[in-house]
PDB file of C-alpha atoms in Angstrom:
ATOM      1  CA  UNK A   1     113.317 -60.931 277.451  1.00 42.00           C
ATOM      2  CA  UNK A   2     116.435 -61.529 279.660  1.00 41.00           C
ATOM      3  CA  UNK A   3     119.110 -59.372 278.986  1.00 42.00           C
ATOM      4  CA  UNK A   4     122.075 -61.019 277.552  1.00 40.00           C
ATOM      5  CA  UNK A   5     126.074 -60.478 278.556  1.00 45.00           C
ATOM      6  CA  UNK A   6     128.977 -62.212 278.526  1.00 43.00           C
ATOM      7  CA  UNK A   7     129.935 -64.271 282.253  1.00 47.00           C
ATOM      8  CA  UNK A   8     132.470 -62.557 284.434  1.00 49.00           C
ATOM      9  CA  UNK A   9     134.837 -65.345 284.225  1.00 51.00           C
ATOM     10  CA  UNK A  10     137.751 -63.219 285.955  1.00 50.00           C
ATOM     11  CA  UNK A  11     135.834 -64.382 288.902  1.00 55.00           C
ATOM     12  CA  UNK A  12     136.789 -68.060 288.124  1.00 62.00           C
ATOM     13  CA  UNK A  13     140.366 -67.314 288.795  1.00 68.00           C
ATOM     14  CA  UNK A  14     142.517 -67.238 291.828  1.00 74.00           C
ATOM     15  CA  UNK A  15     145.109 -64.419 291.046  1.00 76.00           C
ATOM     16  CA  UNK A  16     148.249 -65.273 292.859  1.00 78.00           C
ATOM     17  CA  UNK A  17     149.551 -62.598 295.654  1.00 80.00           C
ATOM     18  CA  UNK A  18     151.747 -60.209 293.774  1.00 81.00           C
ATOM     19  CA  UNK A  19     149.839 -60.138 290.878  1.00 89.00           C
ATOM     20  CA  UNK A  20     147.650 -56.706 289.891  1.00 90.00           C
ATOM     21  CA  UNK A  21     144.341 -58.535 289.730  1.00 87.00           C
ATOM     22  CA  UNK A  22     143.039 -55.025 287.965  1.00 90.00           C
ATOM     23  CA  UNK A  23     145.215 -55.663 285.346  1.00 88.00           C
ATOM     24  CA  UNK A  24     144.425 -59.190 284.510  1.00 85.00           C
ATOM     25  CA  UNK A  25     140.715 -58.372 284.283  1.00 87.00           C
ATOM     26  CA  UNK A  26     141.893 -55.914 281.204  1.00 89.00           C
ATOM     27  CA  UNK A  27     143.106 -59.471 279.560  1.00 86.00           C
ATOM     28  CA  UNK A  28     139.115 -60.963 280.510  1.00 86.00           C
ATOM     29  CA  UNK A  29     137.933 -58.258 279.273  1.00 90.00           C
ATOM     30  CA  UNK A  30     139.080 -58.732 275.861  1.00 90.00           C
ATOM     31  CA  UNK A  31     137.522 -62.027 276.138  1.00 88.00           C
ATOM     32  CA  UNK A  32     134.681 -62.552 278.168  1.00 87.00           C
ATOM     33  CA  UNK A  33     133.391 -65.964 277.908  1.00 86.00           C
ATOM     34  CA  UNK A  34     136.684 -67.527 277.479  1.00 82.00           C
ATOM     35  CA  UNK A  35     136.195 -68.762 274.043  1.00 87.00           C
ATOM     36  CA  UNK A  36     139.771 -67.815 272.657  1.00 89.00           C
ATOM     37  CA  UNK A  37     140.840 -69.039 275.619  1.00 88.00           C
ATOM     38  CA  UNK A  38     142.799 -65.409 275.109  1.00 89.00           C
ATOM     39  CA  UNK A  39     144.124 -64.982 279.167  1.00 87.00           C
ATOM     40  CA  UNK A  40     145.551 -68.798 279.018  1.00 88.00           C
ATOM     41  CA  UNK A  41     147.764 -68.174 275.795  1.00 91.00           C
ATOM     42  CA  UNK A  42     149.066 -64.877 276.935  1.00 92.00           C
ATOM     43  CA  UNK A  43     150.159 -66.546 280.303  1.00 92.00           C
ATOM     44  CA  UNK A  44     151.541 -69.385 278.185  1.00 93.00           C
ATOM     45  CA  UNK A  45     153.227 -67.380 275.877  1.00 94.00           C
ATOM     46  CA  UNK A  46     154.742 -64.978 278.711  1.00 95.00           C
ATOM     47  CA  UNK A  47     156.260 -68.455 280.199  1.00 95.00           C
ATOM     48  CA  UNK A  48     157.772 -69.537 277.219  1.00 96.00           C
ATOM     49  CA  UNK A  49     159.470 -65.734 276.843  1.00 96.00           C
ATOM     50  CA  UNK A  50     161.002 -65.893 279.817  1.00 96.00           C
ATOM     51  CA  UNK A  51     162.179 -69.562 279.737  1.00 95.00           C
ATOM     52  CA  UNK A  52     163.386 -68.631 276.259  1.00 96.00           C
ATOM     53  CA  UNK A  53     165.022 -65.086 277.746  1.00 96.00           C
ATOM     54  CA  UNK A  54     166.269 -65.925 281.199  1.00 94.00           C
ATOM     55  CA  UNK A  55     168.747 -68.214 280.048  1.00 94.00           C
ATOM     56  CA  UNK A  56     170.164 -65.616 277.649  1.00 92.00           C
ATOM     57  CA  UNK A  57     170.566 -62.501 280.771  1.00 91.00           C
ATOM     58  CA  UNK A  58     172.337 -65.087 282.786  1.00 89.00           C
ATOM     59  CA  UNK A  59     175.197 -65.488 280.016  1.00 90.00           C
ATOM     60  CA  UNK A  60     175.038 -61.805 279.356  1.00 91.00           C
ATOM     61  CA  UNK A  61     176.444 -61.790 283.060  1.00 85.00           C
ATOM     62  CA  UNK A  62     179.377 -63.569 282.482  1.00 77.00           C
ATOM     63  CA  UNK A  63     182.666 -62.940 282.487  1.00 79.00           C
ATOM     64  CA  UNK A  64     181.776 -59.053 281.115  1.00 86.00           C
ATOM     65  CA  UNK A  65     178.422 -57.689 280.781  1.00 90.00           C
ATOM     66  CA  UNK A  66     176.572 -57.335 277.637  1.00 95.00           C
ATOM     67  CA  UNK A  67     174.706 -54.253 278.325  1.00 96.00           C
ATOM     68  CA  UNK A  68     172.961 -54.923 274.534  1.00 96.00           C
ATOM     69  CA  UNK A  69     171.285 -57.816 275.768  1.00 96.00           C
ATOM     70  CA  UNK A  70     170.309 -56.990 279.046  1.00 96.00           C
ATOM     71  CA  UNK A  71     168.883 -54.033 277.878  1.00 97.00           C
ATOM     72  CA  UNK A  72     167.009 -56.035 274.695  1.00 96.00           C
ATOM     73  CA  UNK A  73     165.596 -58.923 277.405  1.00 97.00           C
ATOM     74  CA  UNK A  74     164.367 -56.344 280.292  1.00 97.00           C
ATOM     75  CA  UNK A  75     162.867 -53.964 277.470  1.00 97.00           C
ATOM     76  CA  UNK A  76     161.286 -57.259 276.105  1.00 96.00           C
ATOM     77  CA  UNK A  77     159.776 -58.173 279.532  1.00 97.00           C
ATOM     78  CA  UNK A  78     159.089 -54.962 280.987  1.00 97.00           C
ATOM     79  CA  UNK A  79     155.705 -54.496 279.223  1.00 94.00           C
ATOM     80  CA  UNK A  80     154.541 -58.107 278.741  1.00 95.00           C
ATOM     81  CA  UNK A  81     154.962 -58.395 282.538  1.00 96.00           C
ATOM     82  CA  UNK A  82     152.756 -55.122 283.021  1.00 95.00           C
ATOM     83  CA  UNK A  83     150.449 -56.564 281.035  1.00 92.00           C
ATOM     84  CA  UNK A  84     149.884 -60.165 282.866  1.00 93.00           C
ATOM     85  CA  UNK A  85     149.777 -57.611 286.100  1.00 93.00           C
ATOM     86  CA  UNK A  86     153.749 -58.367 287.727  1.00 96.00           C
ATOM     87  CA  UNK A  87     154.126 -54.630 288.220  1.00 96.00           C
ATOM     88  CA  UNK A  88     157.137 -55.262 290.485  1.00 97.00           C
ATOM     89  CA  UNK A  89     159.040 -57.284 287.775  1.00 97.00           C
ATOM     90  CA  UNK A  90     157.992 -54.613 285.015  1.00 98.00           C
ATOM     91  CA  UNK A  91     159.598 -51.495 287.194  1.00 98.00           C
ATOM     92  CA  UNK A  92     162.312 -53.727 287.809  1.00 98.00           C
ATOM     93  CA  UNK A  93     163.115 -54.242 284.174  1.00 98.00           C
ATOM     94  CA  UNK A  94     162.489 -50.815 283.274  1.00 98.00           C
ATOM     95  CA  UNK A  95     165.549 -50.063 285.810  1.00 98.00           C
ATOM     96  CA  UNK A  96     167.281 -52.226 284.061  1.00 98.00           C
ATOM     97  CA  UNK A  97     166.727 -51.041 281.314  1.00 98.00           C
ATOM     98  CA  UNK A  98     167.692 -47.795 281.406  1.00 98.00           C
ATOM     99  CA  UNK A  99     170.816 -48.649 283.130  1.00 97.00           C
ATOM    100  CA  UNK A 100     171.724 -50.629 280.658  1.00 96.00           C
ATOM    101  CA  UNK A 101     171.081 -48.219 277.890  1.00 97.00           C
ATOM    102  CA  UNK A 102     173.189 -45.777 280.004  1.00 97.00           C
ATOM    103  CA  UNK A 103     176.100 -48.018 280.390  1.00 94.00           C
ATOM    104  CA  UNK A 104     175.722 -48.116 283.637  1.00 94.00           C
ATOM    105  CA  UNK A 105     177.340 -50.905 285.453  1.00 92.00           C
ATOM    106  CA  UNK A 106     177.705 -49.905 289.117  1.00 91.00           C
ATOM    107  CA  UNK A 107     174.740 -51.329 291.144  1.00 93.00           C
ATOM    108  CA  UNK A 108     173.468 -53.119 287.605  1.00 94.00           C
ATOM    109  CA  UNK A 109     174.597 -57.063 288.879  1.00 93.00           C
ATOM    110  CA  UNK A 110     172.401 -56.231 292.008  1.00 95.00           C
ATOM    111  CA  UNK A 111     169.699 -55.258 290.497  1.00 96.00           C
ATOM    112  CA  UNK A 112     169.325 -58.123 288.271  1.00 95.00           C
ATOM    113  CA  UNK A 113     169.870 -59.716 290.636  1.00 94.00           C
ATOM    114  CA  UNK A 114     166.572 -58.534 292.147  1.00 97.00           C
ATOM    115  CA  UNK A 115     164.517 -58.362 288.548  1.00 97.00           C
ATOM    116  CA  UNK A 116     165.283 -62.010 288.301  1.00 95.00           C
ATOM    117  CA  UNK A 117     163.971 -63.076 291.819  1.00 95.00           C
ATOM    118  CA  UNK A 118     160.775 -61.273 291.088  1.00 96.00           C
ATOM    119  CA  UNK A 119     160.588 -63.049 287.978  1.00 96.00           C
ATOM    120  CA  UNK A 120     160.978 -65.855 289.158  1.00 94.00           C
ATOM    121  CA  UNK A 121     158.322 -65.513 291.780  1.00 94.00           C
ATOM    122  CA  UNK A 122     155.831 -63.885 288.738  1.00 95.00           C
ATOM    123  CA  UNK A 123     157.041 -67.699 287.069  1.00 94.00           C
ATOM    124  CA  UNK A 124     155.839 -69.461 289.648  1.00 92.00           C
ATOM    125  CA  UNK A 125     152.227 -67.728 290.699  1.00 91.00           C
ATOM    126  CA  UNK A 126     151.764 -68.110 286.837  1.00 91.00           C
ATOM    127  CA  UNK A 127     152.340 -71.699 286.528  1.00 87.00           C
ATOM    128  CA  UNK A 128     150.428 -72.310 289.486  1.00 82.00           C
ATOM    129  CA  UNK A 129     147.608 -69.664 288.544  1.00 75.00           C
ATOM    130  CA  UNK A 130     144.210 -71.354 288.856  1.00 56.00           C
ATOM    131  CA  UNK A 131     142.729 -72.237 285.380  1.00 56.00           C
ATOM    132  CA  UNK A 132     138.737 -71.949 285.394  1.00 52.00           C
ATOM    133  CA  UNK A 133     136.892 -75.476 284.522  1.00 47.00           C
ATOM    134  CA  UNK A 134     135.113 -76.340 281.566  1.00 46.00           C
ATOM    135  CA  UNK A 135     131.951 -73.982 280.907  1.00 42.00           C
TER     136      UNK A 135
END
């Protein structure tokens, strides 16, 4: 009798440069055969986080910083993008983070500056992440 497992679908996907492909297999791992369609929710749901967050750090900016919201959108991203593999964009946050949460404010407008490009790039390489065809 053939021994039975579930397809390597992980396989099936091209994971976009900048992306830890090690940690998106954790998320096909979960799921195997793709029948919760489990890695395609969790990249739509990050998407529709940050779409829903992004807009709220870029008002935080202005005129004064609003060091409680910074801090509650990069603590909000810093582990969902770890998860989906955007290890850049999750140390990123977690600076920002802890500056925030340390009132710090000198250096903080650049490095937004930089968590937002990288998640911006992590946006894009999502959107354009290669779904896997019908079984």
């Amino acid at each position: 009798m053939p021994e039975s497992s579930s397809p390597d679908r992980s396989s099936e996907w091209t994971v976009p440069e900048g992306l830890d492909a090690q940690a998106l297999e954790r998320l096909f791992e979960l799921d195997p055969d793709g029948s919760n369609k489990l890695v395609e929710r969790v990249i739509e749901a990050y998407l529709k986080s940050l779409d829903r967050l992004l807009p709220d750090l870029q008002q935080a900016r202005a005129p004064e910083m609003d060091l409680n919201v910074v801090r509650h959108v990069s603590h909000t991203l810093k582990s969902s993008s770890a998860s989906l593999g955007a290890l850049k964009a999750s140390a990123l946050c977690a600076e920002v983070e802890l500056m925030a949460r340390n009132g710090e404010t000198g250096g903080l407008a650049a490095k937004l500056d930089d968590m937002l490009a990288e998640l911006a790039q992590v946006k894009q390489a999502l959107s354009t992440m290669r779904m896997p065809g019908p079984q």
